[in-house]
PDB file of C-alpha atoms in Angstrom:
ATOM      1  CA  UNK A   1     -59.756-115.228  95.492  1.00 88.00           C
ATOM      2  CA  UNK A   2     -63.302-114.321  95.777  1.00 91.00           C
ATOM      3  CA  UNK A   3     -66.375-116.185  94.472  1.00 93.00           C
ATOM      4  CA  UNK A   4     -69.428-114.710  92.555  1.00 94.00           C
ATOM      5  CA  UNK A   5     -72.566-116.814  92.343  1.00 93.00           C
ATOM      6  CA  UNK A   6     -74.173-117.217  88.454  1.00 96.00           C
ATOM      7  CA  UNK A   7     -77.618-116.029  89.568  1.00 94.00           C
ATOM      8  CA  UNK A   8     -79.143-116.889  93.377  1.00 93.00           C
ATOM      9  CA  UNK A   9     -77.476-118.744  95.707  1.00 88.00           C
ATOM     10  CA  UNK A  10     -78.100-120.531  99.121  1.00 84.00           C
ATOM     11  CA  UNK A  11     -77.055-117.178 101.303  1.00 85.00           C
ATOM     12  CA  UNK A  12     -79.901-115.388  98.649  1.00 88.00           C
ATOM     13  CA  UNK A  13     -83.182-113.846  99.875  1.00 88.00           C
ATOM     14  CA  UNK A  14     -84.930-115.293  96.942  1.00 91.00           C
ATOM     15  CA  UNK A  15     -84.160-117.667  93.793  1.00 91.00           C
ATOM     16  CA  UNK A  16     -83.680-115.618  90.479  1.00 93.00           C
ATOM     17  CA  UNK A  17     -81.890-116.785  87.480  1.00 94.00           C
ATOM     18  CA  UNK A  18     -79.219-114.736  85.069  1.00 95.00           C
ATOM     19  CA  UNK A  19     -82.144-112.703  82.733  1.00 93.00           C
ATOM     20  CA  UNK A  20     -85.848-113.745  81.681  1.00 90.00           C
ATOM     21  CA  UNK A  21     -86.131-116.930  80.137  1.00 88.00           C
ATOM     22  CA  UNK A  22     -88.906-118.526  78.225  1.00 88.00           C
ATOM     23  CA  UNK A  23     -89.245-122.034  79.137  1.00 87.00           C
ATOM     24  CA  UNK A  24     -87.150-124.213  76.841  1.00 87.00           C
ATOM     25  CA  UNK A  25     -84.948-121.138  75.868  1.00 91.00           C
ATOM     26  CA  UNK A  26     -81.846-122.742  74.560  1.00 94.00           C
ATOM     27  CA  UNK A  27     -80.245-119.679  72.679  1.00 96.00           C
ATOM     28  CA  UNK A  28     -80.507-118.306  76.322  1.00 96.00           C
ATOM     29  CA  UNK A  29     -82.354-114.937  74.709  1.00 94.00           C
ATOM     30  CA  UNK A  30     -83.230-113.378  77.445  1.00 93.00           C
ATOM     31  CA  UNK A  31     -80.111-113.553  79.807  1.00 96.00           C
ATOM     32  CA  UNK A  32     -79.019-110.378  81.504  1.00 96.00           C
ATOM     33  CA  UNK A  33     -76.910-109.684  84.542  1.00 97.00           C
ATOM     34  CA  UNK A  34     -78.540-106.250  85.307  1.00 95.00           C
ATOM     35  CA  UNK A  35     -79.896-107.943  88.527  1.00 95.00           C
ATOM     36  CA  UNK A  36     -75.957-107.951  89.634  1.00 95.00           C
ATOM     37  CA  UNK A  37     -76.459-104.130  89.822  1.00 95.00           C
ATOM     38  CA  UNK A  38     -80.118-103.576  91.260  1.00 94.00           C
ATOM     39  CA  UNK A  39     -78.992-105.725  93.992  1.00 93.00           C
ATOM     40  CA  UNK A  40     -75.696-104.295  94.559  1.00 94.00           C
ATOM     41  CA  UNK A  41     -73.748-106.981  93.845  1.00 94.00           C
ATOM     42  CA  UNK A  42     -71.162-105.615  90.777  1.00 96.00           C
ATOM     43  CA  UNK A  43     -71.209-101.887  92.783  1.00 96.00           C
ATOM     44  CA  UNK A  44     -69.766-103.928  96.025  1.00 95.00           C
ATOM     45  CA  UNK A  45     -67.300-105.614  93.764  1.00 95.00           C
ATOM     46  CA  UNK A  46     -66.174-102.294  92.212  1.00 95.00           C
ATOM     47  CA  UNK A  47     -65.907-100.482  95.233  1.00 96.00           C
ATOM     48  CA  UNK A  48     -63.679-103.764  96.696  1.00 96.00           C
ATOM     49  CA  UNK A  49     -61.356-103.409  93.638  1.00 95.00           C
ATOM     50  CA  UNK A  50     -60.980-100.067  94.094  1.00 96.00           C
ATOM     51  CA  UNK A  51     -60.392-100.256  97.756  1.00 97.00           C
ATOM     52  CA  UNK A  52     -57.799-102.949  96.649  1.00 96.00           C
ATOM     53  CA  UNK A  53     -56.213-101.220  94.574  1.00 96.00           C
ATOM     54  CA  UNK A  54     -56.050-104.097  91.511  1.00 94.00           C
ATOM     55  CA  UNK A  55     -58.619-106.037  89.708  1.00 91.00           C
ATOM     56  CA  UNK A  56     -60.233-108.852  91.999  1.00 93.00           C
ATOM     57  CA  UNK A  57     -59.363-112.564  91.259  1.00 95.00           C
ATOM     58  CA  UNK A  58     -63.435-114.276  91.155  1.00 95.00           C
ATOM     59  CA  UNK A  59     -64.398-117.522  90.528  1.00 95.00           C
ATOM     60  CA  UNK A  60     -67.858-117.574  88.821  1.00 95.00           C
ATOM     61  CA  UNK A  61     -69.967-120.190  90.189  1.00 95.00           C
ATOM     62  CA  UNK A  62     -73.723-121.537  90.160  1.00 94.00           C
ATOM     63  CA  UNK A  63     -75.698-122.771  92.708  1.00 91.00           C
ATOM     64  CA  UNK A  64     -78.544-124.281  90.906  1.00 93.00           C
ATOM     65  CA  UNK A  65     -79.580-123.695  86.915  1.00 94.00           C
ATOM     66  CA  UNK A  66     -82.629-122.464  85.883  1.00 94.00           C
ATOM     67  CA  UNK A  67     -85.267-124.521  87.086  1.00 94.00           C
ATOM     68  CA  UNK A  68     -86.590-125.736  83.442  1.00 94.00           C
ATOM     69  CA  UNK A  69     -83.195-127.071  82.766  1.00 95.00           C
ATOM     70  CA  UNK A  70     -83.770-129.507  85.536  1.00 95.00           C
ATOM     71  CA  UNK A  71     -85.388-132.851  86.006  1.00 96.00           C
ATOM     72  CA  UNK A  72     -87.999-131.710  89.069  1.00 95.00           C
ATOM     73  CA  UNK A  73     -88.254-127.789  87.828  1.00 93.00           C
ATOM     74  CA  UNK A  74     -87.717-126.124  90.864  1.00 92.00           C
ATOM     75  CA  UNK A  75     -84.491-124.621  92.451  1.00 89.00           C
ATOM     76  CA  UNK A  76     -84.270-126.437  95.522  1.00 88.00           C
ATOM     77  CA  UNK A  77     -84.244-130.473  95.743  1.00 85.00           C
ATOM     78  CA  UNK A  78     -82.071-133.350  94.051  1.00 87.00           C
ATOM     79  CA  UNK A  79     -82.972-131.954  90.607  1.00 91.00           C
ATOM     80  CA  UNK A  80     -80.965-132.481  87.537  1.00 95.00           C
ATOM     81  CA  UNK A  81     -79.618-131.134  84.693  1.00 96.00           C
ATOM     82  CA  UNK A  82     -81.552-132.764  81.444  1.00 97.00           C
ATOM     83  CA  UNK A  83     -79.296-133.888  79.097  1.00 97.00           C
ATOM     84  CA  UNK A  84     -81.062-131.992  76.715  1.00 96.00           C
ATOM     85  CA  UNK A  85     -79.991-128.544  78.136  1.00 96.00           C
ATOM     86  CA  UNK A  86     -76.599-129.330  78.434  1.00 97.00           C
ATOM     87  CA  UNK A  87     -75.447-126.883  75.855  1.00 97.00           C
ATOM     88  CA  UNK A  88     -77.458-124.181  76.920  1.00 97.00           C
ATOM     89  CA  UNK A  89     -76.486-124.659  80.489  1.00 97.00           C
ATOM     90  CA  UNK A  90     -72.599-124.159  79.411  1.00 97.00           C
ATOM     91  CA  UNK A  91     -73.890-121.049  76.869  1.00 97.00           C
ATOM     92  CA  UNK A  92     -75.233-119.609  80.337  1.00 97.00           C
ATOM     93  CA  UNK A  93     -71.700-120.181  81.864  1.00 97.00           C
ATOM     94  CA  UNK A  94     -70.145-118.019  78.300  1.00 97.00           C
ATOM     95  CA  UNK A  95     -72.339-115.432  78.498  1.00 97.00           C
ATOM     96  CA  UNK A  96     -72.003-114.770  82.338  1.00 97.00           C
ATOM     97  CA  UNK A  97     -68.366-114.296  81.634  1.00 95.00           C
ATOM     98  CA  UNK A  98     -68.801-112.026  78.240  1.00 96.00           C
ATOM     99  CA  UNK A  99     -71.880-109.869  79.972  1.00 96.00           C
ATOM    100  CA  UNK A 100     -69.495-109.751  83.344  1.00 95.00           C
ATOM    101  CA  UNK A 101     -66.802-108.746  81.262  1.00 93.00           C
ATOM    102  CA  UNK A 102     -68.650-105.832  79.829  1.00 94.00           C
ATOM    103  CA  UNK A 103     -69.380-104.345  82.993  1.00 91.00           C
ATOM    104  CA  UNK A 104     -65.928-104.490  84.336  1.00 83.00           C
TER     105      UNK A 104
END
C-alpha cells in the first residue's frame, strides 16, 4: 500500500491546496488536481503501476486543509478545522477521489 497526499504535504517544497479556491468556497468550485500532473506526481504513479504490472493500492490522505477552513488560516501551526467547513472539508475528500478516479 502506498499513500498519496490530498494537496501539499510535510516532505513538499511549498504548501498548495487541491484547485483555486475563493475564500469561504464551500461548493469547493474551484478544485482541480491538475497540479498532481505538473508536478509529476500521477505520471510517477502511472509509470509505478505499469512497472507493477496491476493497479496500485493508495491511501488518499491530507496533511493540512486549506488554510481558510482553519481556525489560525495558515498551513502550518495547531490550526483547526471550523466547524463551519466541515462539509466542505469532506466534499474536498469526494472530489479528490472522483477527479483521481478520472485520471486513472
Amino acid at each position: 500500500i502506498g499513500r498519496v497526499h490530498m494537496g501539499s504535504c510535510d516532505f513538499s517544497l511549498s504548501s498548495w491546496t487541491c484547485g483555486d479556491f475563493a475564500e469561504g468556497d464551500h461548493a469547493l468550485e474551484g478544485f482541480s488536481v491538475e497540479k498532481y500532473e505538473t508536478l509529476g506526481i500521477l505520471p510517477m504513479m502511472r509509470q509505478a503501476a505499469a512497472l507493477a504490472g496491476e493497479p496500485l493500492t493508495l491511501l488518499a490522505s491530507p496533511w493540512s486543509p486549506p488554510p481558510w477552513m482553519k481556525t489560525k488560516k495558515q498551513f502550518h501551526g495547531d490550526g483547526r478545522l471550523l466547524p463551519e467547513f466541515r462539509e466542505a472539508w469532506a466534499l474536498h475528500f469526494v472530489k479528490f477521489l472522483q477527479e483521481m478516479g478520472k485520471k486513472g
